[in-house]
Every structure is written in structure tokens, then in C-alpha cells.
Tab-separated table of C-alpha atoms in Angstrom:
chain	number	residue	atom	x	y	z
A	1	UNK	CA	113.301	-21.342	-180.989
A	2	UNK	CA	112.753	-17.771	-180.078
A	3	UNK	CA	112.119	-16.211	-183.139
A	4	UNK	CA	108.897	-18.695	-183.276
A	5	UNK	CA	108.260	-18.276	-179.563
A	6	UNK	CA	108.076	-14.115	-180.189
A	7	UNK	CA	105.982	-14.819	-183.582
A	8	UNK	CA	103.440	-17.011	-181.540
A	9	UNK	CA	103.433	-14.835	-178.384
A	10	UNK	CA	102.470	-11.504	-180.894
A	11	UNK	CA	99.914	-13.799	-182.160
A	12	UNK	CA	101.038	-15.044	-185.601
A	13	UNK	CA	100.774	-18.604	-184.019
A	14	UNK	CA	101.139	-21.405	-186.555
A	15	UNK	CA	102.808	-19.615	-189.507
A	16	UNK	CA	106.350	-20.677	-190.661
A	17	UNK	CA	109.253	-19.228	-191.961
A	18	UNK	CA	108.575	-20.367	-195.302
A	19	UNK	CA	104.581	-19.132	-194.944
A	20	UNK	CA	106.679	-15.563	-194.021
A	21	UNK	CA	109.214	-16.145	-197.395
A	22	UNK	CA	106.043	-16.548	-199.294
A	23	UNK	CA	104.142	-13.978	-198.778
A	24	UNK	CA	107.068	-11.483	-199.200
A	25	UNK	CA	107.674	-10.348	-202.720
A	26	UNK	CA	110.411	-8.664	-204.140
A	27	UNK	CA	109.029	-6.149	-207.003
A	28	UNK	CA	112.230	-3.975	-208.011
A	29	UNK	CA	112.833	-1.435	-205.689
A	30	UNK	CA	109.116	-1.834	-203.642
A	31	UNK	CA	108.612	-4.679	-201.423
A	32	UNK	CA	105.208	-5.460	-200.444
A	33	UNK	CA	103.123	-8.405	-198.574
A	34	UNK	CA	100.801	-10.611	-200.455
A	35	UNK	CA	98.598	-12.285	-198.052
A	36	UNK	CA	98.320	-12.104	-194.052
A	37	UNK	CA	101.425	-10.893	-192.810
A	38	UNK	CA	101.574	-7.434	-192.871
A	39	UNK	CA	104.821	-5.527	-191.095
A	40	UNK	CA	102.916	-2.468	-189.674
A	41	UNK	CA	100.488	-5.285	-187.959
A	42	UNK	CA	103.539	-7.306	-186.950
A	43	UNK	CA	105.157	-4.079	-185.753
A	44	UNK	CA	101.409	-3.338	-183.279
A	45	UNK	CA	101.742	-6.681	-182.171
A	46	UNK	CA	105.558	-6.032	-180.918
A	47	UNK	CA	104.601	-3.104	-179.224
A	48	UNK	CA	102.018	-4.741	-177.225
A	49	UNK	CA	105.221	-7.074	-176.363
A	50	UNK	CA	106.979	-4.409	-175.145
A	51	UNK	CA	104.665	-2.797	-173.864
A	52	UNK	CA	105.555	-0.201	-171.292
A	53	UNK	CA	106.513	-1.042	-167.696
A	54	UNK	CA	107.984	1.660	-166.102
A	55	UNK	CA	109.201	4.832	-167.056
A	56	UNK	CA	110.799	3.960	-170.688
A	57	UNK	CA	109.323	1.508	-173.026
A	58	UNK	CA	111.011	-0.189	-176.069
A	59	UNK	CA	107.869	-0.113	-178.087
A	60	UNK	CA	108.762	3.855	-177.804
A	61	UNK	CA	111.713	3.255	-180.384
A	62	UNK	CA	109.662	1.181	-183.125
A	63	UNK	CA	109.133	2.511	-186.256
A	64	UNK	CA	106.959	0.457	-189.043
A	65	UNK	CA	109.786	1.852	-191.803
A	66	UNK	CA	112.208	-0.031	-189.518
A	67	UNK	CA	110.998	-3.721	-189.785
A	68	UNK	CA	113.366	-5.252	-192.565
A	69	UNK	CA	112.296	-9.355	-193.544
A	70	UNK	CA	116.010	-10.187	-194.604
A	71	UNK	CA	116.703	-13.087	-197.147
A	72	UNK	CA	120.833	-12.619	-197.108
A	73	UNK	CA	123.202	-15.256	-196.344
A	74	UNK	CA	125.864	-13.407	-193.761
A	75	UNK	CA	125.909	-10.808	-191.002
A	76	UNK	CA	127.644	-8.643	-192.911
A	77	UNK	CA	124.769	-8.931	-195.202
A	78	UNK	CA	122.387	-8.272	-192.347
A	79	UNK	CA	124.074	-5.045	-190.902
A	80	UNK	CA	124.191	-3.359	-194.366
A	81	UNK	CA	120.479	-4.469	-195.083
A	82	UNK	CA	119.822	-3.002	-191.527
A	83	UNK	CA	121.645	0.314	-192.078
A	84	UNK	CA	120.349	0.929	-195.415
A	85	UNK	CA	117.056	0.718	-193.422
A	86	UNK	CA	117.731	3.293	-191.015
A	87	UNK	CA	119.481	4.996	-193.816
A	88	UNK	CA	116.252	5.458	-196.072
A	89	UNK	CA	114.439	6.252	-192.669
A	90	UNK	CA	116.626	9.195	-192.634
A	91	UNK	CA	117.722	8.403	-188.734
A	92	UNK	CA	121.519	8.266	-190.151
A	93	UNK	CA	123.612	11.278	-189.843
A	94	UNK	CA	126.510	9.408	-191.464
A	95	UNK	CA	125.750	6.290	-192.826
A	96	UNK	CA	129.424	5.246	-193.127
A	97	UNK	CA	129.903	6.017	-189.585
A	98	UNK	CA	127.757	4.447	-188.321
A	99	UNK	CA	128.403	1.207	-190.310
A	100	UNK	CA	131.951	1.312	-188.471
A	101	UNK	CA	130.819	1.836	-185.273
A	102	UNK	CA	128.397	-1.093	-185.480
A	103	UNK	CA	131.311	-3.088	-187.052
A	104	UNK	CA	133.966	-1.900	-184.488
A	105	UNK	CA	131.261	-3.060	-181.760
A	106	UNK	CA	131.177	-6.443	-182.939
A	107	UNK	CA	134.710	-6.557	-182.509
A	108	UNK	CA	134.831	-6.606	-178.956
A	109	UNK	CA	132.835	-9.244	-178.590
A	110	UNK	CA	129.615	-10.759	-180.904
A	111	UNK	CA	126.386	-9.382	-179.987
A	112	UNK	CA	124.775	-12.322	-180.540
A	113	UNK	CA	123.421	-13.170	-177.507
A	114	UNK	CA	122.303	-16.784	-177.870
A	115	UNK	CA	118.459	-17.652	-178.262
A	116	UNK	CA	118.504	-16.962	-181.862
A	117	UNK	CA	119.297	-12.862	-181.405
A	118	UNK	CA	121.589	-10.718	-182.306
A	119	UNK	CA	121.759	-7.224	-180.674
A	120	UNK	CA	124.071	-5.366	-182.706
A	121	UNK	CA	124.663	-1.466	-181.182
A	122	UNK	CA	126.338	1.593	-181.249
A	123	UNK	CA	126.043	5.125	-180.080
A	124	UNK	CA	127.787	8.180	-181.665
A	125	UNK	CA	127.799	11.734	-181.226
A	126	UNK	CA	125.097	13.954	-183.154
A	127	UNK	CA	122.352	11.994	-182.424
A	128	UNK	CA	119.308	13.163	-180.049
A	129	UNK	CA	117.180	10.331	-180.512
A	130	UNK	CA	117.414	6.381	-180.263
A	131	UNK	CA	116.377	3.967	-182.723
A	132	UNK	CA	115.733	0.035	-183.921
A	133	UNK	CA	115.605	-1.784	-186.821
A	134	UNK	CA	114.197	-5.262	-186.305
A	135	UNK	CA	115.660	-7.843	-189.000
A	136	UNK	CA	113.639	-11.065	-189.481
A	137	UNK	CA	115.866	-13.700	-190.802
A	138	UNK	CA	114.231	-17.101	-192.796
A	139	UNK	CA	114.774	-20.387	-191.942
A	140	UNK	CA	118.161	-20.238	-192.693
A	141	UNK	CA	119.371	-18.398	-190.377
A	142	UNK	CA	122.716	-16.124	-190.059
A	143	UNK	CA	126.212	-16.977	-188.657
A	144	UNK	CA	126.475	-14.386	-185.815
A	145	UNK	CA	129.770	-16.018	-183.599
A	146	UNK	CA	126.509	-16.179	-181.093
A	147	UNK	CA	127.102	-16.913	-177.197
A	148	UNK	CA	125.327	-20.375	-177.265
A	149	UNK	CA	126.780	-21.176	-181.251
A	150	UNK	CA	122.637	-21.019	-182.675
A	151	UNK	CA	122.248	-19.265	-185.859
A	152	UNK	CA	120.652	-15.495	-186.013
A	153	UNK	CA	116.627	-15.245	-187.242
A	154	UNK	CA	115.536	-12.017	-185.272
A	155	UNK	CA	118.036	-8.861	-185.099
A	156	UNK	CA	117.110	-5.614	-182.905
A	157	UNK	CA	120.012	-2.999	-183.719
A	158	UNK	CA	119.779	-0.227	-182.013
A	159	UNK	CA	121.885	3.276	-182.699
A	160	UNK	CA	121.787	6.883	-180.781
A	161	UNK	CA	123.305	9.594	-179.140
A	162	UNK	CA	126.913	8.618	-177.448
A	163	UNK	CA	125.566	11.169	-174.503
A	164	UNK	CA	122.783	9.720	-172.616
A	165	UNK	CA	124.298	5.955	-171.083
A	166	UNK	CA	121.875	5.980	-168.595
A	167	UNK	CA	118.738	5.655	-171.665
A	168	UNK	CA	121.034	3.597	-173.842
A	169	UNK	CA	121.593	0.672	-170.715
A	170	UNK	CA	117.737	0.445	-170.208
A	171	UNK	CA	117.037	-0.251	-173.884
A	172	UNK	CA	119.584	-2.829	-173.724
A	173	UNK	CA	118.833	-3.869	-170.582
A	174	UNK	CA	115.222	-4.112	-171.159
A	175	UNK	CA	114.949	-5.492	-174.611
A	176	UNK	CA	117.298	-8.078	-173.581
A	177	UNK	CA	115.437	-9.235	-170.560
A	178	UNK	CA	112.154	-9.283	-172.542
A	179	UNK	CA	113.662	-11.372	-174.653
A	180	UNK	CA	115.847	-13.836	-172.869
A	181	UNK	CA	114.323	-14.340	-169.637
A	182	UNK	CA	113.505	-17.663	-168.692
A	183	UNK	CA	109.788	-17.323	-167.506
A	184	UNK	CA	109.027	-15.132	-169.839
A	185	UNK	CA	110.228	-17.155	-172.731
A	186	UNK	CA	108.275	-19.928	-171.311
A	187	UNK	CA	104.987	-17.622	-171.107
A	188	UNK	CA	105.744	-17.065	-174.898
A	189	UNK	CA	105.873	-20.411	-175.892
């Protein structure tokens, strides 16, 4: 599975989804960690992932507020948990806007690209920077209409300005190559 292969490669080798579940704790409106896994430490470790080679690197776009450990049961429920994210983050100029365009995107076709990851995106007008918010899924995983018909655990969704294509490509371009190439994957595992 890639989720595990990605957890193992950033060094959190041996722990399970359910270790994960544990040690995240739902306190009213604060979530914390109890234990060892700790999302700013998870979020240096994906850095070093994506570490930069060439002239943009993803690990430029990561932000430790950004790094949601979901417990919902649809996509729907994984977009809004995403976008409330980015929302509280203040990188939303319009929340509701871009809730549509991320759900207007996923109309064309599912960005759920096989492998266990979803890629939801959109770009609007407004923005000057990009952004990600990185959704960790359970074991149970999500019903995403994916490519290869596996079930969602790790969800990059990225958002920004509707002006710069070029930018916008590589990110896609290179987050899904880190993540779905073949030799790679193997390296990770």
C-alpha cells in the first residue's frame, strides 16, 4: 500500500494505522498527539521526501497547519475536513468557492489516481500563492471513484492562483511522479 510505503520511507517504519488512530485524540475543538507521532515531525520527514530537485520543490508548499489525520467516512467528508483546514490557515479567499471549484473538478473526472491517492485540485483567480493540505485517512479508507478502484488513505489537495499553469503543472506533475513512480515506490518500500 502506498500510504504505508510513504510512512516507512519518512521513517515511521512499523507503526499502523490503528498505532496512528491511537495516538490522536479528539479534545473539543484542540486536537493533539499523545505519544510518538507528532504532525510537525511527520510534516520534516515529508519534506525530506520531496526534497528539492530542480528549480521548484513540493516541500516548498507544506505547511505543519496543513496536515489534517481524517477519521470521516466519505470524500465529501474529506474535502470539507480539507477546506476547513486551509480555511482556518487563512489561505482561502472564499471558502465556498473554492469548495465548488474542487467539487466541479472532480466532476470531470476523479482525482483519485490509483495507489491509494487522491489529488483533488483547483486554481481560481485572487490567489498569489499555492498551497496543500495533506489528509491521512485510517484504515478504512475513503471511496474516491479511484483509477485502479483502491480506497483513498493519503490526500494532497492542492489550490492557487488560476494565472500561473506553468507552476501549477509541475506541482502536479511532480508530486504525482514522486508518488506513483514505479522505482521509486519500490525504493520506498
Amino acid at each position: 500500500m502506498l500510504f504505508r510505503s510513504v510512512l516507512d520511507r519518512i521513517g515511521y517504519t512499523g507503526i499502523t494505522m490503528t498505532a496512528v488512530q491511537e495516538s490522536w485524540q479528539y479534545n473539543g475543538r484542540k486536537r493533539r498527539f499523545k505519544g510518538f507521532f507528532d504532525p510537525k515531525d511527520l510534516l520534516r520527514r515529508l519534506r525530506q521526501f520531496f526534497k528539492k530537485d530542480g528549480p521548484m520543490s513540493i516541500a516548498e508548499y507544506l505547511d505543519d497547519r496543513l496536515v489534517v489525520f481524517l477519521n470521516v467516512q466519505t470524500q465529501a467528508g474529506a474535502i470539507e475536513a480539507l477546506i476547513e483546514a486551509l480555511d482556518q490557515a487563512h489561505k482561502l479567499k472564499e471558502k465556498a468557492a473554492f469548495h465548488k471549484a474542487i467539487l466541479d473538478r472532480e466532476k470531470i473526472v476523479s482525482t483519485g489516481i490509483g495507489l491509494s491517492l487522491a489529488i483533488p485540485h483547483a486554481k481560481l483567480p485572487g490567489y498569489e500563492e499555492f498551497f496543500i493540505a495533506i489528509g491521512i485517512q485510517g484504515a478504512r479508507g475513503i471511496d474516491w471513484n479511484s483509477l485502479d478502484g483502491t480506497q483513498v488513505h493519503l490526500i494532497f489537495m492542492i489550490g492557487g492562483p488560476d494565472n500561473r499553469q506553468t507552476e501549477y503543472l509541475n506541482i502536479l506533475s511532480k508530486l504525482t511522479t514522486a508518488l506513483k513512480d514505479e522505482q521509486r515506490r519500490k525504493a520506498i518500500m
